[in-house]
GROMACS .gro file of N, CA and C in nm:
model
  378
    1GLN      N    1   1.704   1.242   0.315
    1GLN     CA    2   1.633   1.156   0.410
    1GLN      C    3   1.496   1.122   0.352
    2VAL      N    4   1.467   0.993   0.347
    2VAL     CA    5   1.341   0.947   0.293
    2VAL      C    6   1.230   0.962   0.398
    3GLN      N    7   1.120   1.018   0.353
    3GLN     CA    8   1.004   1.031   0.440
    3GLN      C    9   0.880   0.989   0.363
    4LEU      N   10   0.800   0.904   0.425
    4LEU     CA   11   0.674   0.858   0.367
    4LEU      C   12   0.563   0.894   0.465
    5VAL      N   13   0.463   0.966   0.417
    5VAL     CA   14   0.355   1.010   0.505
    5VAL      C   15   0.221   0.965   0.448
    6GLU      N   16   0.156   0.875   0.521
    6GLU     CA   17   0.026   0.823   0.478
    6GLU      C   18  -0.087   0.913   0.528
    7SER      N   19  -0.196   0.910   0.455
    7SER     CA   20  -0.318   0.980   0.494
    7SER      C   21  -0.437   0.912   0.427
    8GLY      N   22  -0.556   0.948   0.471
    8GLY     CA   23  -0.677   0.898   0.406
    8GLY      C   24  -0.750   0.789   0.482
    9GLY      N   25  -0.693   0.742   0.590
    9GLY     CA   26  -0.762   0.640   0.668
    9GLY      C   27  -0.886   0.696   0.736
   10GLY      N   28  -0.964   0.608   0.794
   10GLY     CA   29  -1.084   0.650   0.863
   10GLY      C   30  -1.174   0.533   0.894
   11SER      N   31  -1.297   0.566   0.932
   11SER     CA   32  -1.396   0.465   0.965
   11SER      C   33  -1.507   0.466   0.861
   12VAL      N   34  -1.538   0.348   0.810
   12VAL     CA   35  -1.644   0.335   0.710
   12VAL      C   36  -1.726   0.211   0.740
   13GLN      N   37  -1.843   0.204   0.682
   13GLN     CA   38  -1.925   0.084   0.693
   13GLN      C   39  -1.885  -0.015   0.585
   14ALA      N   40  -1.916  -0.140   0.610
   14ALA     CA   41  -1.888  -0.244   0.512
   14ALA      C   42  -1.953  -0.208   0.378
   15GLY      N   43  -1.877  -0.232   0.272
   15GLY     CA   44  -1.923  -0.196   0.139
   15GLY      C   45  -1.878  -0.059   0.093
   16GLY      N   46  -1.824   0.018   0.185
   16GLY     CA   47  -1.779   0.152   0.152
   16GLY      C   48  -1.641   0.155   0.089
   17SER      N   49  -1.593   0.277   0.064
   17SER     CA   50  -1.464   0.296  -0.003
   17SER      C   51  -1.379   0.398   0.072
   18LEU      N   52  -1.249   0.384   0.057
   18LEU     CA   53  -1.152   0.481   0.106
   18LEU      C   54  -1.037   0.485   0.007
   19ARG      N   55  -0.969   0.600   0.001
   19ARG     CA   56  -0.847   0.609  -0.077
   19ARG      C   57  -0.735   0.656   0.014
   20LEU      N   58  -0.633   0.574   0.024
   20LEU     CA   59  -0.515   0.608   0.102
   20LEU      C   60  -0.413   0.675   0.012
   21SER      N   61  -0.340   0.770   0.070
   21SER     CA   62  -0.232   0.837  -0.001
   21SER      C   63  -0.103   0.821   0.078
   22CYS      N   64   0.007   0.822   0.007
   22CYS     CA   65   0.140   0.815   0.069
   22CYS      C   66   0.229   0.915  -0.005
   23ALA      N   67   0.253   1.028   0.059
   23ALA     CA   68   0.337   1.131   0.000
   23ALA      C   69   0.483   1.104   0.035
   24ALA      N   70   0.567   1.101  -0.068
   24ALA     CA   71   0.709   1.069  -0.048
   24ALA      C   72   0.796   1.193  -0.064
   25SER      N   73   0.899   1.201   0.017
   25SER     CA   74   1.002   1.302   0.001
   25SER      C   75   1.137   1.235   0.018
   26GLY      N   76   1.237   1.287  -0.053
   26GLY     CA   77   1.368   1.224  -0.049
   26GLY      C   78   1.373   1.090  -0.121
   27TYR      N   79   1.273   1.067  -0.203
   27TYR     CA   80   1.259   0.937  -0.272
   27TYR      C   81   1.174   0.961  -0.395
   28THR      N   82   1.208   0.893  -0.505
   28THR     CA   83   1.136   0.913  -0.629
   28THR      C   84   1.043   0.796  -0.654
   29VAL      N   85   0.914   0.823  -0.638
   29VAL     CA   86   0.811   0.719  -0.650
   29VAL      C   87   0.816   0.651  -0.785
   30SER      N   88   0.851   0.727  -0.889
   30SER     CA   89   0.846   0.673  -1.025
   30SER      C   90   0.954   0.570  -1.052
   31SER      N   91   1.058   0.567  -0.971
   31SER     CA   92   1.176   0.489  -1.005
   31SER      C   93   1.185   0.351  -0.940
   32TYR      N   94   1.104   0.327  -0.841
   32TYR     CA   95   1.123   0.206  -0.762
   32TYR      C   96   0.992   0.134  -0.731
   33CYS      N   97   1.009   0.015  -0.675
   33CYS     CA   98   0.895  -0.063  -0.627
   33CYS      C   99   0.843  -0.002  -0.496
   34MET      N  100   0.710   0.012  -0.489
   34MET     CA  101   0.647   0.055  -0.365
   34MET      C  102   0.531  -0.037  -0.332
   35ALA      N  103   0.492  -0.036  -0.206
   35ALA     CA  104   0.391  -0.131  -0.161
   35ALA      C  105   0.304  -0.074  -0.051
   36TRP      N  106   0.191  -0.136  -0.033
   36TRP     CA  107   0.105  -0.114   0.083
   36TRP      C  108   0.101  -0.243   0.164
   37PHE      N  109   0.118  -0.228   0.294
   37PHE     CA  110   0.105  -0.337   0.389
   37PHE      C  111  -0.004  -0.301   0.489
   38ARG      N  112  -0.050  -0.402   0.562
   38ARG     CA  113  -0.144  -0.375   0.670
   38ARG      C  114  -0.117  -0.471   0.784
   39GLN      N  115  -0.155  -0.428   0.903
   39GLN     CA  116  -0.141  -0.513   1.020
   39GLN      C  117  -0.257  -0.487   1.114
   40ALA      N  118  -0.331  -0.595   1.141
   40ALA     CA  119  -0.441  -0.588   1.236
   40ALA      C  120  -0.390  -0.632   1.374
   41PRO      N  121  -0.454  -0.588   1.481
   41PRO     CA  122  -0.410  -0.628   1.615
   41PRO      C  123  -0.405  -0.779   1.630
   42GLY      N  124  -0.293  -0.828   1.680
   42GLY     CA  125  -0.279  -0.971   1.704
   42GLY      C  126  -0.250  -1.053   1.580
   43LYS      N  127  -0.233  -0.986   1.466
   43LYS     CA  128  -0.207  -1.058   1.341
   43LYS      C  129  -0.073  -1.016   1.282
   44GLU      N  130  -0.021  -1.100   1.195
   44GLU     CA  131   0.103  -1.068   1.127
   44GLU      C  132   0.080  -0.961   1.020
   45ARG      N  133   0.186  -0.890   0.991
   45ARG     CA  134   0.181  -0.791   0.883
   45ARG      C  135   0.156  -0.862   0.750
   46GLU      N  136   0.071  -0.803   0.669
   46GLU     CA  137   0.034  -0.862   0.539
   46GLU      C  138   0.063  -0.763   0.427
   47GLY      N  139   0.132  -0.810   0.326
   47GLY     CA  140   0.151  -0.730   0.207
   47GLY      C  141   0.023  -0.727   0.126
   48VAL      N  142  -0.024  -0.609   0.092
   48VAL     CA  143  -0.154  -0.595   0.026
   48VAL      C  144  -0.138  -0.579  -0.125
   49ALA      N  145  -0.047  -0.490  -0.166
   49ALA     CA  146  -0.031  -0.461  -0.309
   49ALA      C  147   0.105  -0.398  -0.333
   50VAL      N  148   0.156  -0.420  -0.453
   50VAL     CA  149   0.282  -0.358  -0.496
   50VAL      C  150   0.265  -0.299  -0.635
   51ILE      N  151   0.351  -0.200  -0.663
   51ILE     CA  152   0.357  -0.142  -0.796
   51ILE      C  153   0.503  -0.112  -0.825
   52ASP      N  154   0.550  -0.151  -0.943
   52ASP     CA  155   0.692  -0.130  -0.971
   52ASP      C  156   0.712  -0.010  -1.062
   53ARG      N  157   0.837   0.009  -1.102
   53ARG     CA  158   0.873   0.125  -1.182
   53ARG      C  159   0.792   0.131  -1.311
   54ASP      N  160   0.762   0.013  -1.366
   54ASP     CA  161   0.692   0.006  -1.494
   54ASP      C  162   0.542  -0.011  -1.478
   55TRP      N  163   0.491   0.017  -1.362
   55TRP     CA  164   0.347   0.015  -1.333
   55TRP      C  165   0.290  -0.126  -1.329
   56ILE      N  166   0.374  -0.226  -1.318
   56ILE     CA  167   0.323  -0.362  -1.299
   56ILE      C  168   0.276  -0.374  -1.154
   57THR      N  169   0.156  -0.425  -1.137
   57THR     CA  170   0.096  -0.436  -1.005
   57THR      C  171   0.067  -0.581  -0.968
   58ARG      N  172   0.071  -0.608  -0.841
   58ARG     CA  173   0.035  -0.740  -0.789
   58ARG      C  174  -0.041  -0.718  -0.659
   59TYR      N  175  -0.132  -0.813  -0.630
   59TYR     CA  176  -0.219  -0.800  -0.514
   59TYR      C  177  -0.227  -0.930  -0.436
   60ALA      N  178  -0.245  -0.916  -0.307
   60ALA     CA  179  -0.277  -1.031  -0.226
   60ALA      C  180  -0.416  -1.082  -0.265
   61ASP      N  181  -0.437  -1.211  -0.255
   61ASP     CA  182  -0.566  -1.269  -0.293
   61ASP      C  183  -0.681  -1.208  -0.213
   62SER      N  184  -0.652  -1.170  -0.091
   62SER     CA  185  -0.757  -1.118  -0.002
   62SER      C  186  -0.815  -0.985  -0.050
   63VAL      N  187  -0.743  -0.913  -0.136
   63VAL     CA  188  -0.791  -0.782  -0.181
   63VAL      C  189  -0.808  -0.773  -0.332
   64LYS      N  190  -0.771  -0.876  -0.402
   64LYS     CA  191  -0.775  -0.873  -0.548
   64LYS      C  192  -0.917  -0.844  -0.596
   65GLY      N  193  -0.929  -0.751  -0.690
   65GLY     CA  194  -1.059  -0.715  -0.742
   65GLY      C  195  -1.129  -0.605  -0.663
   66ARG      N  196  -1.078  -0.573  -0.545
   66ARG     CA  197  -1.139  -0.469  -0.461
   66ARG      C  198  -1.045  -0.349  -0.441
   67PHE      N  199  -0.917  -0.374  -0.435
   67PHE     CA  200  -0.819  -0.268  -0.411
   67PHE      C  201  -0.741  -0.240  -0.539
   68THR      N  202  -0.701  -0.115  -0.555
   68THR     CA  203  -0.619  -0.076  -0.669
   68THR      C  204  -0.504   0.012  -0.621
   69ILE      N  205  -0.382  -0.029  -0.652
   69ILE     CA  206  -0.265   0.051  -0.618
   69ILE      C  207  -0.227   0.133  -0.741
   70SER      N  208  -0.187   0.258  -0.717
   70SER     CA  209  -0.147   0.345  -0.828
   70SER      C  210  -0.050   0.450  -0.774
   71LYS      N  211   0.002   0.529  -0.865
   71LYS     CA  212   0.095   0.634  -0.824
   71LYS      C  213   0.081   0.754  -0.916
   72ASP      N  214   0.113   0.869  -0.864
   72ASP     CA  215   0.116   0.992  -0.942
   72ASP      C  216   0.260   1.042  -0.937
   73ASN      N  217   0.330   1.022  -1.047
   73ASN     CA  218   0.472   1.057  -1.048
   73ASN      C  219   0.494   1.207  -1.031
   74ALA      N  220   0.405   1.286  -1.086
   74ALA     CA  221   0.419   1.431  -1.075
   74ALA      C  222   0.404   1.478  -0.930
   75LYS      N  223   0.316   1.411  -0.856
   75LYS     CA  224   0.295   1.447  -0.716
   75LYS      C  225   0.383   1.366  -0.622
   76ASN      N  226   0.457   1.270  -0.680
   76ASN     CA  227   0.544   1.182  -0.600
   76ASN      C  228   0.466   1.115  -0.488
   77THR      N  229   0.351   1.061  -0.524
   77THR     CA  230   0.257   1.007  -0.426
   77THR      C  231   0.206   0.870  -0.470
   78LEU      N  232   0.195   0.781  -0.374
   78LEU     CA  233   0.141   0.646  -0.394
   78LEU      C  234  -0.002   0.644  -0.339
   79TYR      N  235  -0.089   0.567  -0.403
   79TYR     CA  236  -0.229   0.559  -0.360
   79TYR      C  237  -0.272   0.413  -0.344
   80LEU      N  238  -0.376   0.396  -0.265
   80LEU     CA  239  -0.445   0.268  -0.256
   80LEU      C  240  -0.594   0.296  -0.252
   81GLN      N  241  -0.663   0.267  -0.360
   81GLN     CA  242  -0.808   0.280  -0.366
   81GLN      C  243  -0.868   0.151  -0.314
   82MET      N  244  -0.950   0.162  -0.212
   82MET     CA  245  -1.009   0.045  -0.149
   82MET      C  246  -1.161   0.052  -0.163
   83ASN      N  247  -1.218  -0.042  -0.236
   83ASN     CA  248  -1.362  -0.050  -0.257
   83ASN      C  249  -1.417  -0.176  -0.194
   84SER      N  250  -1.548  -0.180  -0.178
   84SER     CA  251  -1.616  -0.298  -0.122
   84SER      C  252  -1.548  -0.344   0.006
   85LEU      N  253  -1.523  -0.250   0.094
   85LEU     CA  254  -1.450  -0.281   0.217
   85LEU      C  255  -1.527  -0.377   0.306
   86LYS      N  256  -1.451  -0.462   0.373
   86LYS     CA  257  -1.508  -0.563   0.463
   86LYS      C  258  -1.453  -0.540   0.604
   87PRO      N  259  -1.522  -0.587   0.706
   87PRO     CA  260  -1.469  -0.572   0.842
   87PRO      C  261  -1.329  -0.631   0.858
   88GLU      N  262  -1.300  -0.736   0.785
   88GLU     CA  263  -1.167  -0.798   0.795
   88GLU      C  264  -1.057  -0.714   0.731
   89ASP      N  265  -1.093  -0.605   0.665
   89ASP     CA  266  -0.993  -0.511   0.613
   89ASP      C  267  -0.946  -0.415   0.721
   90THR      N  268  -1.008  -0.417   0.837
   90THR     CA  269  -0.969  -0.328   0.945
   90THR      C  270  -0.825  -0.355   0.988
   91ALA      N  271  -0.743  -0.251   0.984
   91ALA     CA  272  -0.601  -0.265   1.016
   91ALA      C  273  -0.534  -0.128   1.009
   92MET      N  274  -0.409  -0.124   1.054
   92MET     CA  275  -0.322  -0.010   1.027
   92MET      C  276  -0.257  -0.037   0.892
   93TYR      N  277  -0.265   0.061   0.805
   93TYR     CA  278  -0.209   0.048   0.670
   93TYR      C  279  -0.081   0.130   0.659
   94TYR      N  280   0.021   0.068   0.602
   94TYR     CA  281   0.152   0.133   0.588
   94TYR      C  282   0.195   0.132   0.442
   95CYS      N  283   0.255   0.241   0.396
   95CYS     CA  284   0.322   0.235   0.267
   95CYS      C  285   0.470   0.207   0.291
   96ALA      N  286   0.530   0.146   0.194
   96ALA     CA  287   0.669   0.106   0.205
   96ALA      C  288   0.739   0.125   0.072
   97ALA      N  289   0.868   0.157   0.079
   97ALA     CA  290   0.945   0.185  -0.041
   97ALA      C  291   1.068   0.096  -0.048
   98ASN      N  292   1.094   0.050  -0.169
   98ASN     CA  293   1.208  -0.036  -0.198
   98ASN      C  294   1.313   0.047  -0.273
   99ILE      N  295   1.435  -0.003  -0.281
   99ILE     CA  296   1.536   0.063  -0.363
   99ILE      C  297   1.560  -0.012  -0.492
  100SER      N  298   1.476  -0.113  -0.518
  100SER     CA  299   1.481  -0.185  -0.644
  100SER      C  300   1.367  -0.137  -0.733
  101PRO      N  301   1.389  -0.130  -0.865
  101PRO     CA  302   1.280  -0.090  -0.953
  101PRO      C  303   1.174  -0.198  -0.971
  102ALA      N  304   1.210  -0.322  -0.944
  102ALA     CA  305   1.117  -0.434  -0.962
  102ALA      C  306   1.069  -0.484  -0.827
  103CYS      N  307   0.946  -0.534  -0.828
  103CYS     CA  308   0.889  -0.590  -0.706
  103CYS      C  309   0.898  -0.742  -0.711
  104GLY      N  310   0.900  -0.804  -0.597
  104GLY     CA  311   0.900  -0.949  -0.591
  104GLY      C  312   0.761  -1.004  -0.613
  105TRP      N  313   0.751  -1.134  -0.602
  105TRP     CA  314   0.623  -1.201  -0.625
  105TRP      C  315   0.541  -1.205  -0.497
  106ILE      N  316   0.415  -1.237  -0.511
  106ILE     CA  317   0.327  -1.258  -0.398
  106ILE      C  318   0.367  -1.389  -0.331
  107PRO      N  319   0.373  -1.403  -0.199
  107PRO     CA  320   0.341  -1.298  -0.102
  107PRO      C  321   0.451  -1.191  -0.094
  108ILE      N  322   0.408  -1.070  -0.070
  108ILE     CA  323   0.498  -0.957  -0.064
  108ILE      C  324   0.580  -0.966   0.064
  109ASN      N  325   0.710  -0.952   0.049
  109ASN     CA  326   0.801  -0.969   0.161
  109ASN      C  327   0.839  -0.833   0.218
  110GLY      N  328   0.801  -0.808   0.339
  110GLY     CA  329   0.831  -0.679   0.400
  110GLY      C  330   0.980  -0.653   0.415
  111ALA      N  331   1.060  -0.760   0.421
  111ALA     CA  332   1.204  -0.744   0.436
  111ALA      C  333   1.268  -0.679   0.314
  112ASP      N  334   1.197  -0.676   0.202
  112ASP     CA  335   1.249  -0.614   0.080
  112ASP      C  336   1.240  -0.462   0.085
  113PHE      N  337   1.170  -0.409   0.183
  113PHE     CA  338   1.140  -0.265   0.185
  113PHE      C  339   1.213  -0.199   0.301
  114GLY      N  340   1.293  -0.098   0.267
  114GLY     CA  341   1.376  -0.034   0.367
  114GLY      C  342   1.318   0.091   0.428
  115TYR      N  343   1.211   0.143   0.366
  115TYR     CA  344   1.152   0.268   0.414
  115TYR      C  345   1.003   0.247   0.439
  116TRP      N  346   0.957   0.300   0.550
  116TRP     CA  347   0.819   0.280   0.592
  116TRP      C  348   0.758   0.411   0.642
  117GLY      N  349   0.628   0.424   0.618
  117GLY     CA  350   0.555   0.535   0.675
  117GLY      C  351   0.509   0.502   0.817
  118GLN      N  352   0.440   0.597   0.876
  118GLN     CA  353   0.397   0.579   1.015
  118GLN      C  354   0.263   0.507   1.026
  119GLY      N  355   0.192   0.495   0.915
  119GLY     CA  356   0.067   0.421   0.914
  119GLY      C  357  -0.056   0.509   0.924
  120THR      N  358  -0.166   0.458   0.871
  120THR     CA  359  -0.296   0.523   0.882
  120THR      C  360  -0.400   0.416   0.912
  121GLN      N  361  -0.488   0.443   1.007
  121GLN     CA  362  -0.583   0.342   1.054
  121GLN      C  363  -0.706   0.337   0.965
  122VAL      N  364  -0.744   0.216   0.929
  122VAL     CA  365  -0.868   0.191   0.856
  122VAL      C  366  -0.956   0.101   0.941
  123THR      N  367  -1.078   0.144   0.967
  123THR     CA  368  -1.172   0.067   1.046
  123THR      C  369  -1.300   0.049   0.967
  124VAL      N  370  -1.340  -0.077   0.948
  124VAL     CA  371  -1.460  -0.108   0.871
  124VAL      C  372  -1.560  -0.176   0.964
  125SER      N  373  -1.676  -0.118   0.977
  125SER     CA  374  -1.778  -0.174   1.065
  125SER      C  375  -1.884  -0.248   0.984
  126SER      N  376  -1.941  -0.349   1.046
  126SER     CA  377  -2.041  -0.432   0.977
  126SER      C  378  -2.180  -0.374   0.993
   0.00000   0.00000   0.00000
């Protein structure tokens, strides 16, 4: 049974940083495409970043240059380093796992991902 557990969310001021973690069980982070999504109240879910089996990464334009997706294969954990946070980054952040080793192109399609975590809240104040 695949389980994804996010952590690391919180409240920060604009310009601050957070690192989100997604610990996986029943799934091998090193072998497949994984992603971070976010959803703010009243808004559609947005794909933020993806990383594939070969460490190729892609980012939404809204976070490019500020966020970095990475993984630790030994810990079977996915990360999202978020720097220079803005109030518009406020959302629930979810990690998601695919069963394909390759990721699709931007925009990231949530329908490609069959496994989801429960989410972690990020709140950025101005």
